[in-house]
Coordinates of C-alpha atoms and ligand atoms in Angstrom, one line a residue:
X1 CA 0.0 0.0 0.0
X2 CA 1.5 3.4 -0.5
X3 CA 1.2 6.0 2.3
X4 CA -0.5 9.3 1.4
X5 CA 1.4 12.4 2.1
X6 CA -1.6 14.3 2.5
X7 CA -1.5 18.5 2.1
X8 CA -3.9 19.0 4.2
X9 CA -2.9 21.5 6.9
X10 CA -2.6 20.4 10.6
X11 CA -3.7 22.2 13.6
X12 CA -1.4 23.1 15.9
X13 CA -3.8 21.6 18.7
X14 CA -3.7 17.8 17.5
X15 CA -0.1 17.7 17.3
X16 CA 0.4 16.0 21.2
X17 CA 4.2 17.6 21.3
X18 CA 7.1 18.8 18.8
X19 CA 10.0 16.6 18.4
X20 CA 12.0 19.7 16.8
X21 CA 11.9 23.2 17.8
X22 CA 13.9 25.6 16.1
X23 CA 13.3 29.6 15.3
X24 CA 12.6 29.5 11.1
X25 CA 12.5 26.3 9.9
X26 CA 13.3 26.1 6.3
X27 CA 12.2 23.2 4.0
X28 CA 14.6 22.3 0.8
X29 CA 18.3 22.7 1.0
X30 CA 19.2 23.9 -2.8
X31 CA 20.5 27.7 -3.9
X32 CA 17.3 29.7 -2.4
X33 CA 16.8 27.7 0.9
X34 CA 20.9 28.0 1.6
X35 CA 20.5 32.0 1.0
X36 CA 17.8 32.2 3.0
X37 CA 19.1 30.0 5.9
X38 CA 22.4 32.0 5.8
X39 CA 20.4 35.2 6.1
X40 CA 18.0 34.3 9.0
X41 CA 21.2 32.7 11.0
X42 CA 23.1 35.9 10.1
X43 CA 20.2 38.0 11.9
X44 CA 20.0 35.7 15.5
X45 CA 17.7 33.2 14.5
X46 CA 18.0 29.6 15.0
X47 CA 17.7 27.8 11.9
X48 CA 17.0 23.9 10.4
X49 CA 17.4 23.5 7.1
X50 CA 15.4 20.5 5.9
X51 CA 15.6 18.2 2.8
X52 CA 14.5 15.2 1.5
X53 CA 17.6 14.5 0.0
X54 CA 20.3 12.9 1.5
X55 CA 22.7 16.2 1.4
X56 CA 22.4 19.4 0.2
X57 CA 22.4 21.0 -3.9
X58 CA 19.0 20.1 -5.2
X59 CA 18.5 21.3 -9.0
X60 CA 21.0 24.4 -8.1
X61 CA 23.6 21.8 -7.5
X62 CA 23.2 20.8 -11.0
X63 CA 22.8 23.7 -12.8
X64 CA 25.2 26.1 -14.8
X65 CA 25.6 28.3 -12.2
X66 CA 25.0 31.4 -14.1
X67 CA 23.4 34.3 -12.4
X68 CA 21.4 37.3 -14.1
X69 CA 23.8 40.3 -12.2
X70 CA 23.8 43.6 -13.5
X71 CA 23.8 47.6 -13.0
X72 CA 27.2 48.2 -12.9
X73 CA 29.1 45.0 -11.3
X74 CA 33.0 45.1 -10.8
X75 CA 32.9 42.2 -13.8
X76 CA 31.0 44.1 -16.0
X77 CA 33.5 47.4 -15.5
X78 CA 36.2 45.1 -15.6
X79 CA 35.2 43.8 -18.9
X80 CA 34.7 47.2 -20.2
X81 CA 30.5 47.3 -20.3
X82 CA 28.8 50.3 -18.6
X83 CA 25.4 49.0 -17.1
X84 CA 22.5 50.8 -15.2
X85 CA 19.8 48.8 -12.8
X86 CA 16.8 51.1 -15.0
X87 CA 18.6 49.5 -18.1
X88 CA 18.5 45.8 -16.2
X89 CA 15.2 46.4 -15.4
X90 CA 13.7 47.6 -18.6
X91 CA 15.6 44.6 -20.6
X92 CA 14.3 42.0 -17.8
X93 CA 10.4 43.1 -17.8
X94 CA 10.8 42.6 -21.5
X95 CA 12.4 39.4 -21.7
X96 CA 10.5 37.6 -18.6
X97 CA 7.0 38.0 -20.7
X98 CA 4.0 39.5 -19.9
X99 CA 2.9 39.5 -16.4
X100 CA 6.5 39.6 -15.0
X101 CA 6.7 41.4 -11.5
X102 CA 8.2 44.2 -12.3
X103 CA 8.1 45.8 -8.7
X104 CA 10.7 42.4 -7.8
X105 CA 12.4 43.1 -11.5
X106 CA 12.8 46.8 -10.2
X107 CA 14.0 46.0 -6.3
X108 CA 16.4 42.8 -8.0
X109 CA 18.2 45.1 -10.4
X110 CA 18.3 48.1 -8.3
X111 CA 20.0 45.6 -5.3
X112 CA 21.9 43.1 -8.2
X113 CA 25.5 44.8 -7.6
X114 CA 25.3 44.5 -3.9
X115 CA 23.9 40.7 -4.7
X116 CA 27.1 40.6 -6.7
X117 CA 29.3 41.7 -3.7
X118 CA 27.4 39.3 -1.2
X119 CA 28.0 36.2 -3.7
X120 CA 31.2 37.3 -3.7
X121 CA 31.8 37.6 0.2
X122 CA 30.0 34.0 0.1
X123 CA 33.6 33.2 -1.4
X124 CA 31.4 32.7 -4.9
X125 CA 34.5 33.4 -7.4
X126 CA 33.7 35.4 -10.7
X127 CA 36.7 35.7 -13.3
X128 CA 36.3 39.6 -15.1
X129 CA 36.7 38.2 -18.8
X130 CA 33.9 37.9 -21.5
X131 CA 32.7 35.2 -23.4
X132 CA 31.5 37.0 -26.7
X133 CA 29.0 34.7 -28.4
X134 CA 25.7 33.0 -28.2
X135 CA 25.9 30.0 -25.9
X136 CA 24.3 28.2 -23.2
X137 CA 27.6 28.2 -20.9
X138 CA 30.8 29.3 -21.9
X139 CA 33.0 26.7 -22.9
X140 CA 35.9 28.5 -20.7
X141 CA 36.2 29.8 -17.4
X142 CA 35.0 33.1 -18.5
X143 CA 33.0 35.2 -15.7
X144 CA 30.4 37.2 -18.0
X145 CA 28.2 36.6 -21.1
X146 CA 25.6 38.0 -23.1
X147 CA 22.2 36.5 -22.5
X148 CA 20.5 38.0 -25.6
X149 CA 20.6 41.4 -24.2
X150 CA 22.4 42.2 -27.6
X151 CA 19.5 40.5 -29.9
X152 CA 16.4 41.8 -31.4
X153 CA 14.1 43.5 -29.9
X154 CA 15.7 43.7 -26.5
X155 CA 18.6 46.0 -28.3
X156 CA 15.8 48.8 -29.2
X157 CA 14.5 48.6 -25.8
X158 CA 17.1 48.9 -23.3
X159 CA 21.1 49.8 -23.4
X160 CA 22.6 46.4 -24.0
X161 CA 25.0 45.3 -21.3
X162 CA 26.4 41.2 -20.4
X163 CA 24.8 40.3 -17.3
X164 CA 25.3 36.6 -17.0
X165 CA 28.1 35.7 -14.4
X166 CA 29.0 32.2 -14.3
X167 CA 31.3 31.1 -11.2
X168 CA 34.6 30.4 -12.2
X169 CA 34.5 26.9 -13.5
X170 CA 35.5 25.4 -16.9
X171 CA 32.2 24.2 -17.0
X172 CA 28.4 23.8 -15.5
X173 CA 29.2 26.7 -12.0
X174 CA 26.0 25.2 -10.1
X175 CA 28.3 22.9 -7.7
X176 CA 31.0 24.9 -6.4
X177 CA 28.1 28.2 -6.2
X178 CA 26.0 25.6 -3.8
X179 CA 29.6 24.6 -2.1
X180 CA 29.5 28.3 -1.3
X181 CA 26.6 28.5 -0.4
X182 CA 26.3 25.9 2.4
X183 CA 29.4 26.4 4.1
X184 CA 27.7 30.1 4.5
X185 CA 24.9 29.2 5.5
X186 CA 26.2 26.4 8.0
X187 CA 29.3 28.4 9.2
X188 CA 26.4 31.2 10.4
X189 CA 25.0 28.7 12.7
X190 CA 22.4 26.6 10.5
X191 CA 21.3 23.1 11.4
X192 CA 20.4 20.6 8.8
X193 CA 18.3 17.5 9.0
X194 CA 18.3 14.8 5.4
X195 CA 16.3 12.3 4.4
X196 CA 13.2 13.7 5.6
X197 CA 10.5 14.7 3.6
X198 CA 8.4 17.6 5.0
X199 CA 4.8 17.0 3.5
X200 CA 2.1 19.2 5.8
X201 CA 1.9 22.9 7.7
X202 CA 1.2 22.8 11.1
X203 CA -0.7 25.8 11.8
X204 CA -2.0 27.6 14.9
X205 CA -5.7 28.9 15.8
X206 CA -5.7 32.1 13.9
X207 CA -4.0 30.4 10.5
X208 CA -0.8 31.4 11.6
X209 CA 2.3 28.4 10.3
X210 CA 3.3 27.6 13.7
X211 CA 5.6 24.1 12.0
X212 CA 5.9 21.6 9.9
X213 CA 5.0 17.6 9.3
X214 CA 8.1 15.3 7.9
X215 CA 8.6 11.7 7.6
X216 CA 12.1 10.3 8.0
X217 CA 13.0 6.6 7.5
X218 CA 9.0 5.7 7.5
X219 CA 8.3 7.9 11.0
X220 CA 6.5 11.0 11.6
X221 CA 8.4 14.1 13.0
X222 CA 7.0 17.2 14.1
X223 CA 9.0 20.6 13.8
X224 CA 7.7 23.6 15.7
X225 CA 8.8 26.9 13.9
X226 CA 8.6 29.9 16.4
X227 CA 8.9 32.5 13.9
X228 CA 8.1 30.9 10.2
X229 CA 8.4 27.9 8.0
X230 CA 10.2 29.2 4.6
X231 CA 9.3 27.0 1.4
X232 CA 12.2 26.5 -1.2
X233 CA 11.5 23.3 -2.1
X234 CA 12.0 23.9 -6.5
X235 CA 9.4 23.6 -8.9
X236 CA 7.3 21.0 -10.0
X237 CA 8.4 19.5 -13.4
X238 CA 8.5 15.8 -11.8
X239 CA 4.9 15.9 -11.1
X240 CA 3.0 14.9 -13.9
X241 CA -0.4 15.7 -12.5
X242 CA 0.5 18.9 -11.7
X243 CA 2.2 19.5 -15.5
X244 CA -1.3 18.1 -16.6
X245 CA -2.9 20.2 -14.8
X246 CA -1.0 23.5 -15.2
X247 CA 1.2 23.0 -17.8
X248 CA 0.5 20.3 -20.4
X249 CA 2.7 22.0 -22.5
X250 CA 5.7 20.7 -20.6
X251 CA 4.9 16.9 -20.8
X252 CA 6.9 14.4 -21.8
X253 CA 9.8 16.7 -22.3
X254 CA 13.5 15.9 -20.6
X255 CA 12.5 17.3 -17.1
X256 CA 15.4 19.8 -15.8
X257 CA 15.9 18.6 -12.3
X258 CA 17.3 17.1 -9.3
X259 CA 14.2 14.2 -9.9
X260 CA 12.9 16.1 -6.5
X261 CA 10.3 18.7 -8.0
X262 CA 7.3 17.6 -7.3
X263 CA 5.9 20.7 -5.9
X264 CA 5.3 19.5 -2.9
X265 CA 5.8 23.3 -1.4
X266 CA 3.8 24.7 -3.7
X267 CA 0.7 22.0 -2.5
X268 CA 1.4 22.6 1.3
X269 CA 1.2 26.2 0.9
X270 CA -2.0 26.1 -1.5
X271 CA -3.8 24.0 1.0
X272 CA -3.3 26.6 3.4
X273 CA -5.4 29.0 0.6
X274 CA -1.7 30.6 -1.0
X275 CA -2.4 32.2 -4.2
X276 CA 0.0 30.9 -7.2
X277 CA 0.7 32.9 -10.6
X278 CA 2.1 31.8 -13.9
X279 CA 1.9 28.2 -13.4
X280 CA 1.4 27.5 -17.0
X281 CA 5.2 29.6 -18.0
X282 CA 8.1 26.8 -18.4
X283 CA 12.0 27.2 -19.4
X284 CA 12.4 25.4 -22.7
X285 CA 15.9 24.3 -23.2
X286 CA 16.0 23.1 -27.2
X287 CA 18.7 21.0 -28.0
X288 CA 20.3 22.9 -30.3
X289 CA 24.4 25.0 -30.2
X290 CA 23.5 27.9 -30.0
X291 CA 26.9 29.3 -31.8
X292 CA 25.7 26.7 -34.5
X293 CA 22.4 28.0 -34.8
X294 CA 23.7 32.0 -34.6
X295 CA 25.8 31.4 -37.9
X296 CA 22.8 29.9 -39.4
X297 CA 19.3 29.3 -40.0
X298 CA 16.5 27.7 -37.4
X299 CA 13.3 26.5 -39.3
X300 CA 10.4 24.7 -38.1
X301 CA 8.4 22.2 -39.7
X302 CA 7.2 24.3 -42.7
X303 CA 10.9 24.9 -43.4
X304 CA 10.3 28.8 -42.1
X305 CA 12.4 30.5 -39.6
X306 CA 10.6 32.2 -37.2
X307 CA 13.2 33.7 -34.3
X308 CA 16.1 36.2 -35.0
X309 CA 18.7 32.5 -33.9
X310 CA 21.5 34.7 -32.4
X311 CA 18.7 35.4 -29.4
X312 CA 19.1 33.7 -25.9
X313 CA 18.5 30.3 -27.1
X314 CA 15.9 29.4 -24.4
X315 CA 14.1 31.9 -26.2
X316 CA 14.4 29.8 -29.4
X317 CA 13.0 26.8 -27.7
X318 CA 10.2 28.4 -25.7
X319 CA 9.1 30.0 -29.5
X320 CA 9.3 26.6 -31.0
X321 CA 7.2 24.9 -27.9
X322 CA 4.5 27.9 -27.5
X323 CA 4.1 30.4 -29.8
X324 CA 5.4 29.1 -33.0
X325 CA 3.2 25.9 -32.6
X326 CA -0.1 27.0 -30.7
X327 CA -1.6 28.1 -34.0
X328 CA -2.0 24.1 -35.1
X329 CA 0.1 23.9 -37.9
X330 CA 2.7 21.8 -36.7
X331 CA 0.2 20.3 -33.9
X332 CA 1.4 17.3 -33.0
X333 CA 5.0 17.8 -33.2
X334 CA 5.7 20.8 -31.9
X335 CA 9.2 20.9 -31.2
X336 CA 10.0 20.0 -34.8
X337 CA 13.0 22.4 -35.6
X338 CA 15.9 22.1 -37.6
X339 CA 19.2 24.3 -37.7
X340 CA 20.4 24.4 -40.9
X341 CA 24.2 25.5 -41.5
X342 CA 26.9 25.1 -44.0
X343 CA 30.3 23.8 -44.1
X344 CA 32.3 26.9 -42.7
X345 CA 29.3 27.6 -40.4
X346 CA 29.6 24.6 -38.7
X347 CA 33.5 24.4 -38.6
X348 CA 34.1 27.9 -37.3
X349 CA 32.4 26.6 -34.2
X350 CA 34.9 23.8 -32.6
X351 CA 34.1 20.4 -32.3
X352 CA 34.7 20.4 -28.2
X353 CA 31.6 23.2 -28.4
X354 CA 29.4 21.2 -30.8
X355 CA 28.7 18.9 -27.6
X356 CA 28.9 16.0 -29.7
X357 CA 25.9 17.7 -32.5
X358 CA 26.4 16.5 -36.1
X359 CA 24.8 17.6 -39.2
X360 CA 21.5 14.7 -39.2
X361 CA 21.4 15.2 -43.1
X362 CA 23.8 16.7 -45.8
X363 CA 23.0 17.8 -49.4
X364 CA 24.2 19.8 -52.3
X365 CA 21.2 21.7 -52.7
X366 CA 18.5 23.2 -50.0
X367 CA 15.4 21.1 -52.5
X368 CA 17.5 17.3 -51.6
X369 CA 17.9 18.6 -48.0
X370 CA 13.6 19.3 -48.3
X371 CA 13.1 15.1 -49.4
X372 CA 15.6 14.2 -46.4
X373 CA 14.1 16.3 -43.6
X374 CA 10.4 16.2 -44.8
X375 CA 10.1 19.8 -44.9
X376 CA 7.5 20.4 -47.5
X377 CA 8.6 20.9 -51.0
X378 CA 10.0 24.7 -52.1
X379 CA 10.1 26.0 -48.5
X380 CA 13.3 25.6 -47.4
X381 CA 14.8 26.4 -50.7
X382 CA 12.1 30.1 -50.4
X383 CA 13.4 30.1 -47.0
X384 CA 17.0 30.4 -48.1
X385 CA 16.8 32.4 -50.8
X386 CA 15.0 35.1 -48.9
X387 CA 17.7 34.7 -46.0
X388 CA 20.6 35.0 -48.4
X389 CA 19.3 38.0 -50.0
X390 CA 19.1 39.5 -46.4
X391 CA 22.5 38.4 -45.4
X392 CA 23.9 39.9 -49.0
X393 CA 22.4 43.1 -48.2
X394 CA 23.3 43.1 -44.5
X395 CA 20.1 43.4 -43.3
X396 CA 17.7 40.5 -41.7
X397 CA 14.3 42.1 -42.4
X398 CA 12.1 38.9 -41.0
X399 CA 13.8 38.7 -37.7
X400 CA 16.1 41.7 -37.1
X401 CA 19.7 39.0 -36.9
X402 CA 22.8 41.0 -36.0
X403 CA 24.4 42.1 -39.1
X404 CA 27.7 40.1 -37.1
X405 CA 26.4 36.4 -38.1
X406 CA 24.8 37.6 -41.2
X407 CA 26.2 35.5 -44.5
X408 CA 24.9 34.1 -47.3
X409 CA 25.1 30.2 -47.0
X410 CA 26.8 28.5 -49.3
X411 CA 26.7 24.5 -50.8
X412 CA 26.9 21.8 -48.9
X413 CA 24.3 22.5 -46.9
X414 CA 24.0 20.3 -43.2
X415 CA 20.8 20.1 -41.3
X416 CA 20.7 18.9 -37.4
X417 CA 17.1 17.5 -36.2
X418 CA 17.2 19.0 -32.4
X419 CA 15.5 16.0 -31.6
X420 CA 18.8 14.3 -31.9
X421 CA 19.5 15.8 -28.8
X422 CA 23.0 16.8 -27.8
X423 CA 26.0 14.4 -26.0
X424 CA 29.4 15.5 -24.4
X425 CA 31.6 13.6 -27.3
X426 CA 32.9 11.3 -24.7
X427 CA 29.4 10.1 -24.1
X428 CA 28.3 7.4 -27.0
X429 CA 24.4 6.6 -26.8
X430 CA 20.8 8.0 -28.6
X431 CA 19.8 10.8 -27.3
X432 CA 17.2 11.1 -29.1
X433 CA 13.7 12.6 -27.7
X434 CA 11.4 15.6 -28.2
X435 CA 14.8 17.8 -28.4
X436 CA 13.5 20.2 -25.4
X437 CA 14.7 20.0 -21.4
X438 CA 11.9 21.5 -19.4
X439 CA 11.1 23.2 -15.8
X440 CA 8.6 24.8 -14.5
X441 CA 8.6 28.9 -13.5
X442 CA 4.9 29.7 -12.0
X443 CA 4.5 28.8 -8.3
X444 CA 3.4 30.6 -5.0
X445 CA 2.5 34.1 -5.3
X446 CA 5.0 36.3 -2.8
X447 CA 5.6 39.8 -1.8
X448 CA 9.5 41.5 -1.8
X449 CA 10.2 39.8 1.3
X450 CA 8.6 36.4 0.5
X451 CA 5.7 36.2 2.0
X452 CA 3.5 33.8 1.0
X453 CA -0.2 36.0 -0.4
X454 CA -3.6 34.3 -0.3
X455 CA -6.1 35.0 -2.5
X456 CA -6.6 38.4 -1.4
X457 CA -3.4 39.2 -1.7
X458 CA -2.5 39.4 1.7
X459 CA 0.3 37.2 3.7
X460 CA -0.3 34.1 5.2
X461 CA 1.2 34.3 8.3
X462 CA 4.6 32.4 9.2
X463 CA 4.8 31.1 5.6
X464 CA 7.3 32.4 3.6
X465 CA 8.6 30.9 0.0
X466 CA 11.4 31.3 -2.6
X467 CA 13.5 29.7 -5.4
X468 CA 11.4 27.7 -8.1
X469 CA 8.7 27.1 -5.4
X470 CA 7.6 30.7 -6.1
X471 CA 6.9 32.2 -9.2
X472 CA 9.3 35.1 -8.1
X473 CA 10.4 37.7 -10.8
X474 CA 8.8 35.6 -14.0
X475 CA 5.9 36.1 -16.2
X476 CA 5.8 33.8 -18.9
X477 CA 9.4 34.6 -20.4
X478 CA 13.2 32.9 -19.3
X479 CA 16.5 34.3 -19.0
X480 CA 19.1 31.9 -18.3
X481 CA 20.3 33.1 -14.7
X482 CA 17.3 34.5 -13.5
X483 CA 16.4 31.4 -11.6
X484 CA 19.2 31.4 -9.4
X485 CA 19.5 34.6 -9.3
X486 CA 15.8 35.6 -7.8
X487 CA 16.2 32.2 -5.9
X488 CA 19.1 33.6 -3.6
X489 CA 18.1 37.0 -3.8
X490 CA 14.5 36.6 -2.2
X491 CA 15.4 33.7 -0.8
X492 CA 18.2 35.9 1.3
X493 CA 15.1 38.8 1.9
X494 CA 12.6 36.1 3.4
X495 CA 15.5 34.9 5.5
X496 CA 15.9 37.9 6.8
X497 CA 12.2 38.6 7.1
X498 CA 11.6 35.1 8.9
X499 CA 14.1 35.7 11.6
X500 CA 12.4 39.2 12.1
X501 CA 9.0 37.4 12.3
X502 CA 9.2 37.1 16.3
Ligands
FAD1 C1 21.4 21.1 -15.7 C2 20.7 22.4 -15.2 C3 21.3 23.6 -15.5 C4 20.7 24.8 -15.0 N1 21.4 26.0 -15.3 C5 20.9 27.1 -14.7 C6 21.7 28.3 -14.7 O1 22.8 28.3 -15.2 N2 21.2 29.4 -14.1 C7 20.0 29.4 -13.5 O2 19.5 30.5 -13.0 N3 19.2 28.3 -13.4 C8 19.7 27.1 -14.0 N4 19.0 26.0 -13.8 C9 17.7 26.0 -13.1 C10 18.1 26.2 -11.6 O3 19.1 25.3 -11.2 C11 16.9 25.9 -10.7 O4 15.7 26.5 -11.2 C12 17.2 26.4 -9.3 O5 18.4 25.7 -8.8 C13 16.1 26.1 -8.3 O6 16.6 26.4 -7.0 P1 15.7 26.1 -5.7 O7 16.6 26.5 -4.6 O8 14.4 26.7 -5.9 O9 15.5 24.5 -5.8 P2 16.5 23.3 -5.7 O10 17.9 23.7 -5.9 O11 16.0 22.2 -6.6 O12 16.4 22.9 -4.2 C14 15.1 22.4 -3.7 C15 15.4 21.4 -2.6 O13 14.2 21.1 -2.0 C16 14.2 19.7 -1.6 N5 12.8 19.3 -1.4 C17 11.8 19.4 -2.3 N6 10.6 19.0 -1.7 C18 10.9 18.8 -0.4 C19 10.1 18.4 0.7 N7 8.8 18.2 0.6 N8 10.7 18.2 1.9 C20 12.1 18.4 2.0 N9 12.9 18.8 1.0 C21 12.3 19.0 -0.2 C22 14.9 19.0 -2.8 O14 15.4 17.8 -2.4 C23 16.0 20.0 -3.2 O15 17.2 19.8 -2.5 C24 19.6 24.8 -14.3 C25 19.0 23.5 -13.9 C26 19.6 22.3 -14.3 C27 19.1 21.0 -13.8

């Protein structure tokens, strides 16, 4: 029989005694619930830091490390970019979608170089050089890149400046930014329990989150919280009735995460009547190089292009998943995309950075390359003829491409099904899927110091929530570095705010 972990709240009077008492009791140990526990230790409180896991690092463990910092940051100086947090601001309501919070967008850019400095001081290490071209993470240690600030239509919108910083690593930065993170937040005092899933509120007679349910190792534990239980337990993108229900979009996609997002936080807290927003808006990671996809051309299943492709690339894959496909022409498969390059294309970009993506079909004119794919007869060939003529003239009048990776494409001419997916060369093995990696952004509905709101807007007290578990400074738009990056900023202010709550 399986046990039923069930939501629904607990009074504070039927639990017969607390096994646990602490001050703020903070439930998932990734990049927001270390901020936030380093934070409400910092300010007096005493804190446990619970997870299910057996240690610390969650999905921010995992990650790429990269964090959306900007306004002016030592790295950005050093690399020779001026930035201002209205510029930050203005390129960030833009690019997270409509909805976006742009009082948090306004408060995280106007407090993102003091963010930088308090990373920093975390002993998070940033190298001041600049990685110059469209990528997911640089393939060097390089501490700052563009994350389509630079593209169409963000460039007419708001001063372009780099603002992705990327710990110093050769590689994916999430690890050593979480190894940061917990020796702060367990050098300021911070106790942590594993193993032990937290799955109900404990709240008192006026509604107030007085603690917190957990199993551990098949028994019950009960935590008493004197002044808050903070939520920062990730999304929800491993709980398919949730997606189904929210965001059937996001099904059976690769599911970006620690395994451990099953929203769990975000059904405690709605049980206890916490309003959520956005729970439909997902990251779409396509499995395409971006560097590849800059020098060329990104078509869909009717062999048009339909994105300027030297744009953040999660921007690429979130047009191919929802708008390029919700008006039912390619229903059915909607992350059908192809990047189609030629020969000096795909050489200038070298093979280390291809992460093991080869051309899926070659041919010596774009009509053969149309009976390979399946792309319906005379549109790629209209397709490239059109994009030639722009990149002759210097000017991409579809989809406003930098002049810079403008050039007429030339014979042979390679296209990559994303579908293929994409493999570290060392790696051998199909990868092949539906070419997107997914994870959720809605979630609970919080004010500037994380508050958890009902339905009429106000806070529910003692609850407080961060990281993916709230839907924090998104609407329905990505930017690589934004999760992490309003994760340990509000997860640091509802730290703070928790240890107030006495
Ligand atoms: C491969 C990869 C690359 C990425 N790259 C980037 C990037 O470069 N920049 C960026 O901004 N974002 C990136 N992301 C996304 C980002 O890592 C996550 O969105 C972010 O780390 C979420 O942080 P969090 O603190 O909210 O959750 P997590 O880091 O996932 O931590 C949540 C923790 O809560 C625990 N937990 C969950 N439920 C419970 C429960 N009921 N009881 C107890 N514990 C519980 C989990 O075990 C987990 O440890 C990437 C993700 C992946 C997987």
């Amino acid at each position: 029989m399986t046990v039923r972990n069930s939501v629904t709240p607990r009074a504070a009077g039927e639990v017969s005694h607390f096994d646990i008492e602490t001050d703020v009791l903070i439930v998932g140990y990734g990049a927001a619930g270390a901020s936030a526990a380093y934070e409400a230790a910092h300010a007096g409180a005493r804190v446990l830091i619970v997870d299910r896991s057996g240690g610390p690092g969650g999905a921010s463990a995992m990650s790429g490390g990269e964090i959306y910092l900007g306004g002016g940051t030592p790295i950005q100086q050093a690399c020779g970019y001026d930035d201002t947090p209205e510029a930050m601001a203005a390129f960030l309501s833009a690019a997270l979608g409509s909805g976006a919070d742009v009082a948090k967008i306004e408060e995280y850019s106007a407090g993102s170089v003091d963010h930088f400095h308090w990373l920093v001081d975390r002993g998070v290490p940033f190298k001041p050089s600049m990685w110059d071209a469209p990528t997911w993470v640089p393939p060097t240690d390089d501490g700052l890149m563009w994350l389509g600030e630079n593209s169409w239509p963000f460039v007419e919108l708001a001063k372009p400046a780099p603002r992705g910083h990327r710990p110093t690593a050769n590689d994916f930065g999430g690890k050593l930014l979480m190894e940061c993170l917990t020796e702060a937040a367990e050098s300021a005092g911070a106790e942590t329990l594993f193993d032990t899933y937290v799955t109900t509120l404990v709240v008192g007679d006026d509604n107030t989150v007085v603690g917190a349910v957990a199993r551990q190792y098949g028994r019950e534990l009960t935590i008493r919280a004197r002044r808050g239980v903070i939520l920062t337990t990730g999304g929800f993108v491993d709980n398919d009735a949730m997606l189904e229900a929210y965001a059937p979009e996001l099904l059976g996609h690769t599911k970006v995460s620690a395994g451990t997002d099953d929203g769990s936080g975000i059904r405690m807290a709605q049980a206890l009547g916490a309003a959520v927003r956005h729970m439909s808006a997902g990251q779409v990671g396509i499995s395409l190089i971006p560097g590849l996809a800059a020098r060329g051309m990104v078509v869909n299943a009717l062999g048009h292009r339909f994105i300027n492709e030297d744009t953040y690339p999660g921007r690429i894959g979130q047009s191919a998943l929802y708008r390029n496909n919700m008006g039912g022409s390619w229903a059915g498969d909607d992350t059908a995309v192809w990047v189609i390059v030629d020969e000096e294309g795909f050489e200038e970009v070298p093979e280390p950075q291809r992460w093991g993506v080869r051309p899926t079909h070659v041919a010596e004119t774009a009509a053969e390359l149309e009976e390979l794919t399946g792309l319906p007869a005379g549109s790629l060939t209209a397709t490239l003829t059109r994009y030639n003529e722009f990149a002759t003239a210097g000017a991409d009048l579809d989809h406003h491409k930098a002049p810079r990776w403008l050039r007429p494409l030339t014979a042979p001419f390679a296209a990559i099904d994303v579908k293929a997916g994409v493999r570290p060369p060392s790696e051998a093995g199909d990868r092949r899927g539906t070419g997107a990696s997914v994870f959720t952004l809605g979630g609970l509905h919080t004010d500037l110091d994380g508050h958890v709101l009902d339905h009429d807007g106000g806070p529910i007290p003692g609850l407080f929530a961060a990281g993916r578990a709230a839907n924090g400074l998104h609407g329905f738009g990505y930017i690589s570095g934004t999760s992490l990056g309003d994760g340990t900023f509000f997860g640091r202010r509802a730290g703070t705010a928790a240890a107030r709550n006495a």
